JSON list of C-alpha atoms in Angstrom, two decimals:
[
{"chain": "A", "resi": 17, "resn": "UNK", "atom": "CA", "xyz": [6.66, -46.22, 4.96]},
{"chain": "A", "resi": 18, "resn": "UNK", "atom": "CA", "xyz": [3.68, -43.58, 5.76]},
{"chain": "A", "resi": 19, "resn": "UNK", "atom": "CA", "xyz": [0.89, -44.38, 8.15]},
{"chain": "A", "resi": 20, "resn": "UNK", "atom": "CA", "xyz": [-2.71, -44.23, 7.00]},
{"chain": "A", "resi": 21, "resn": "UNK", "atom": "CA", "xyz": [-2.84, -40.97, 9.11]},
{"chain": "A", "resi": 22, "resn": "UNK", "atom": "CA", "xyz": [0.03, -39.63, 7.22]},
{"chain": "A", "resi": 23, "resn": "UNK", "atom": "CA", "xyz": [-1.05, -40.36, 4.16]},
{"chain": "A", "resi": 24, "resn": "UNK", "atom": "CA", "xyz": [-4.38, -38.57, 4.90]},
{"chain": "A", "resi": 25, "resn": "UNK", "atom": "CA", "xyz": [-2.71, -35.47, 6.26]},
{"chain": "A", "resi": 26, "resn": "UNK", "atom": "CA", "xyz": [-0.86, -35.41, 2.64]},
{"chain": "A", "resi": 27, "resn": "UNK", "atom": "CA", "xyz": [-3.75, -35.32, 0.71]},
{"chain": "A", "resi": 28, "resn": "UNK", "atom": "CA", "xyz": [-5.58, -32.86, 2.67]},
{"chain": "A", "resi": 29, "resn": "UNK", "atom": "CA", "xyz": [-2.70, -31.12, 2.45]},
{"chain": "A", "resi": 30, "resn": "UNK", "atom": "CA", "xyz": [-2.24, -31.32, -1.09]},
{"chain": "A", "resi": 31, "resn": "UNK", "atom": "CA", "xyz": [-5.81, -30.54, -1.36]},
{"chain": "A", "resi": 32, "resn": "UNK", "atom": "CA", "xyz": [-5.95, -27.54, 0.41]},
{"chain": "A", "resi": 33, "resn": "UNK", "atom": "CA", "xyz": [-2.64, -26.80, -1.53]},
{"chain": "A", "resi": 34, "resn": "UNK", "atom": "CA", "xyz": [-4.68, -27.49, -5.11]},
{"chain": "A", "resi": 35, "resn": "UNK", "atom": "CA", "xyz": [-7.48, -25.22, -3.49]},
{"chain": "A", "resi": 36, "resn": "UNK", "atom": "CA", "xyz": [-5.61, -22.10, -2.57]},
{"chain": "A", "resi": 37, "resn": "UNK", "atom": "CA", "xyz": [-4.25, -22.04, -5.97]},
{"chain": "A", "resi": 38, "resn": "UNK", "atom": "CA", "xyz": [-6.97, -22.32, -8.15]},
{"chain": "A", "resi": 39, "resn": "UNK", "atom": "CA", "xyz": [-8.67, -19.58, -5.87]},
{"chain": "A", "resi": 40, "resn": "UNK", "atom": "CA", "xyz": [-5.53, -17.30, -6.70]},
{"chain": "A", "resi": 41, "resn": "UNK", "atom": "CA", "xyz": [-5.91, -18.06, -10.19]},
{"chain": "A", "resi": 42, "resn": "UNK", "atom": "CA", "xyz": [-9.81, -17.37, -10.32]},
{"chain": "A", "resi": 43, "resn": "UNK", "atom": "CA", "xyz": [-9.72, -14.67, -8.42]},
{"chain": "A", "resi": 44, "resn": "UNK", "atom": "CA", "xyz": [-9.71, -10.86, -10.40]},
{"chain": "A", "resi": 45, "resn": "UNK", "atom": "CA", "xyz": [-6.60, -8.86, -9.68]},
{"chain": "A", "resi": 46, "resn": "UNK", "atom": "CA", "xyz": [-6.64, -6.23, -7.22]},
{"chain": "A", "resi": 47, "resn": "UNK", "atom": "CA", "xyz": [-6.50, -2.81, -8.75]},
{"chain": "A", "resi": 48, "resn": "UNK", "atom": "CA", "xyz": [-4.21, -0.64, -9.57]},
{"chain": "A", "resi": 49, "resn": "UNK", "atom": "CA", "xyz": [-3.41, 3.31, -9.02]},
{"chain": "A", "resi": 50, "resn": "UNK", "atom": "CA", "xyz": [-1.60, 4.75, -12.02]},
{"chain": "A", "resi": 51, "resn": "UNK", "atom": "CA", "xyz": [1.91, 5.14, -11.05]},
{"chain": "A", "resi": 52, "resn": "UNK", "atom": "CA", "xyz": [1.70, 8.90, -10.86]},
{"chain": "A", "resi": 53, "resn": "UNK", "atom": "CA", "xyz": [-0.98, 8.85, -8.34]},
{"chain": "A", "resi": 54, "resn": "UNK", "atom": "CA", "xyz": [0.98, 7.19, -5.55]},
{"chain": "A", "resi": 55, "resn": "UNK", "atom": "CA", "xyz": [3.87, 10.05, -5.22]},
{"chain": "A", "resi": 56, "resn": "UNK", "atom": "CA", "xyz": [0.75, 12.47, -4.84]},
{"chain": "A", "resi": 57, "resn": "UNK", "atom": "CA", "xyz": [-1.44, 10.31, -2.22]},
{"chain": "A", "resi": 58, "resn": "UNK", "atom": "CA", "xyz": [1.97, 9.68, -0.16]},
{"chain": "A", "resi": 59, "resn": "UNK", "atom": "CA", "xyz": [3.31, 12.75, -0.27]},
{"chain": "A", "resi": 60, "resn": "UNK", "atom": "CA", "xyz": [0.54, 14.26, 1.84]},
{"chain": "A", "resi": 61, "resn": "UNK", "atom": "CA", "xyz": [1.05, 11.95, 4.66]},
{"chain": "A", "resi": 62, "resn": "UNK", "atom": "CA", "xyz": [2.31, 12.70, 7.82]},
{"chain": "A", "resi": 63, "resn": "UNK", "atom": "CA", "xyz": [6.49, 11.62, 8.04]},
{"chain": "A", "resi": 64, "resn": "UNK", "atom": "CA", "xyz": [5.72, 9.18, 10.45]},
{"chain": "A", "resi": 65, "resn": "UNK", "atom": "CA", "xyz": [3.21, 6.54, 8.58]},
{"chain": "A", "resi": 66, "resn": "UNK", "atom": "CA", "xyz": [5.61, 7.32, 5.81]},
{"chain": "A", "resi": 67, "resn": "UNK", "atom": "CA", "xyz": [8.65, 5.83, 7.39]},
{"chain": "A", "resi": 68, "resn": "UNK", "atom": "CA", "xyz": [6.25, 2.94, 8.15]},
{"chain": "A", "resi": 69, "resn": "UNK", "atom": "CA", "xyz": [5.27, 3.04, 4.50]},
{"chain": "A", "resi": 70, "resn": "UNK", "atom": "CA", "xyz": [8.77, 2.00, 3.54]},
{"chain": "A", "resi": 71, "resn": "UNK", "atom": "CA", "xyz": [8.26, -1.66, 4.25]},
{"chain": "A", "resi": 72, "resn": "UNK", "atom": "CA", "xyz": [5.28, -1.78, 1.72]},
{"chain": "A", "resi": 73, "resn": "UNK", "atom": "CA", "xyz": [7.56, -3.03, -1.05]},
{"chain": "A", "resi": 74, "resn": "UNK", "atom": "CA", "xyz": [10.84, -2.13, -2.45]},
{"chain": "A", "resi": 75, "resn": "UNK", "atom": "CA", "xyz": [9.46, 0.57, -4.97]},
{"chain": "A", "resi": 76, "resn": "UNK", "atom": "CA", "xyz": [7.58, 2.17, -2.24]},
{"chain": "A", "resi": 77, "resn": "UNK", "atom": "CA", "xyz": [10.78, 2.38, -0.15]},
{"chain": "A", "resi": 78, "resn": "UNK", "atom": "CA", "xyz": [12.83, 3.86, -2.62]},
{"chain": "A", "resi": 79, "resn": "UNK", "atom": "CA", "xyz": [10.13, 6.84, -3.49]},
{"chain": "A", "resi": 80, "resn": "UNK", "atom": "CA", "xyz": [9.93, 7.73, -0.01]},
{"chain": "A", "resi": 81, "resn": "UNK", "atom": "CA", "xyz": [13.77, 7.89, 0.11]},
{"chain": "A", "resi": 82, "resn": "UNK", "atom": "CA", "xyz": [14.04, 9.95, -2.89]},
{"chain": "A", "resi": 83, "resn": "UNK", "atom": "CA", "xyz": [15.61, 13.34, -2.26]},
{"chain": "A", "resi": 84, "resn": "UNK", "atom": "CA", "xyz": [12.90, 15.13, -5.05]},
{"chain": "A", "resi": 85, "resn": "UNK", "atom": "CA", "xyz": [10.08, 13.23, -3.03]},
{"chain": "A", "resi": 86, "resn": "UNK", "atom": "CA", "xyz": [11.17, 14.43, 0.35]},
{"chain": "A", "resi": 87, "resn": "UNK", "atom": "CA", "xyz": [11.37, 17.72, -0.95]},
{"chain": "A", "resi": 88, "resn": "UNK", "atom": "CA", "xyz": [7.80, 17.70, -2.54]},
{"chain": "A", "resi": 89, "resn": "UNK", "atom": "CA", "xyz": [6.54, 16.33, 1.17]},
{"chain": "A", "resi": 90, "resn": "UNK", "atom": "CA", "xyz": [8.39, 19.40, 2.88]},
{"chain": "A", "resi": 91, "resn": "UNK", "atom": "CA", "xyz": [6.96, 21.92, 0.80]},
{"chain": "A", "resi": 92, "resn": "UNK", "atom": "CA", "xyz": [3.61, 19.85, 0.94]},
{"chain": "A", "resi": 93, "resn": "UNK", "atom": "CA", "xyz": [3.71, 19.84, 4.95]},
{"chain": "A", "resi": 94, "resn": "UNK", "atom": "CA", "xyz": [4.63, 23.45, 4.88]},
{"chain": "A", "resi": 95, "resn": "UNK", "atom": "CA", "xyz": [1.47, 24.51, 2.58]},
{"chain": "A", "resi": 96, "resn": "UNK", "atom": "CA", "xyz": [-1.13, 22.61, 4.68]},
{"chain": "A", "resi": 97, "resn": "UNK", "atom": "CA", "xyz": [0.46, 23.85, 8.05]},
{"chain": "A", "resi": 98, "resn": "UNK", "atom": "CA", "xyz": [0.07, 27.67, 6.74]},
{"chain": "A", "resi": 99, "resn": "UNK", "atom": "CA", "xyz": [-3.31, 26.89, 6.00]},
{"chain": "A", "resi": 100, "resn": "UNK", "atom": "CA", "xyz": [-6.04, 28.11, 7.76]},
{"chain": "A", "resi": 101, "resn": "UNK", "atom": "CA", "xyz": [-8.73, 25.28, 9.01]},
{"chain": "A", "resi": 102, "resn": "UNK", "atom": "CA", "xyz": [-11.33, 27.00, 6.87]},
{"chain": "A", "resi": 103, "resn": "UNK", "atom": "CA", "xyz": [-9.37, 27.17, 3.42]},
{"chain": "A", "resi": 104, "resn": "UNK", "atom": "CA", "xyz": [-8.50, 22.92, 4.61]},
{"chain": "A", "resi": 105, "resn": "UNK", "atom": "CA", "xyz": [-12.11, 22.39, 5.09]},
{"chain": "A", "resi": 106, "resn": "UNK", "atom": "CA", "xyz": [-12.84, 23.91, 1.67]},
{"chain": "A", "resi": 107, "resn": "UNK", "atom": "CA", "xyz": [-10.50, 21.84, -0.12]},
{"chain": "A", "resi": 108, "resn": "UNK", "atom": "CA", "xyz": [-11.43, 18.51, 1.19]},
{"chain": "A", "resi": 109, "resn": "UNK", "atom": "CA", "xyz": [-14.96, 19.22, 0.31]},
{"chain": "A", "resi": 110, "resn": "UNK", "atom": "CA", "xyz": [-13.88, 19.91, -2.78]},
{"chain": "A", "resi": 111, "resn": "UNK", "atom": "CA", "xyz": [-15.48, 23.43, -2.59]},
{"chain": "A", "resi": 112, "resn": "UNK", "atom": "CA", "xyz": [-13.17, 26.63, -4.13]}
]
């Protein structure tokens, strides 16, 4: 048979169990990029936060493993490494 203190440490548990999910029902959902978006953000990344990238979740994984992806991020690097710092400076201020 439990101990009072047992007993209490299974209700606040069960409490605090109660708590976290009515918190993760009430709370709004986090949003979310269209799926077309996410090959273009992570394709301009440098190779090495990519590979770290891979452990987001399974779908990331499997775009950054794609052979038409790691193409797209080759010809991606190569474009901004011919660029001059001027012409990069233009286009991140959105200026033409």
């Amino acid at each position: 048979m439990a101990s009072g203190s047992e007993m209490d440490d299974l209700e606040i548990t069960a409490t605090n169990n109660l708590f976290s999910a009515v918190v993760t029902l009430m709370s709004p959902p986090l949003p979310t990029l269209p799926e077309d978006v996410i090959p273009q953000i992570l394709c301009r990344l440098p190779v090495k936060l990519l590979i770290q990238l891979r452990c987001v979740c399974k779908s990331w994984n499997a775009l950054i493993s794609d052979s038409e992806f790691l193409k797209k991020h080759r010809r991606m690097s190569f474009w901004w490494c011919s660029c001059s710092k001027s012409e990069i400076r233009k286009i991140c201020d959105g200026h033409n």
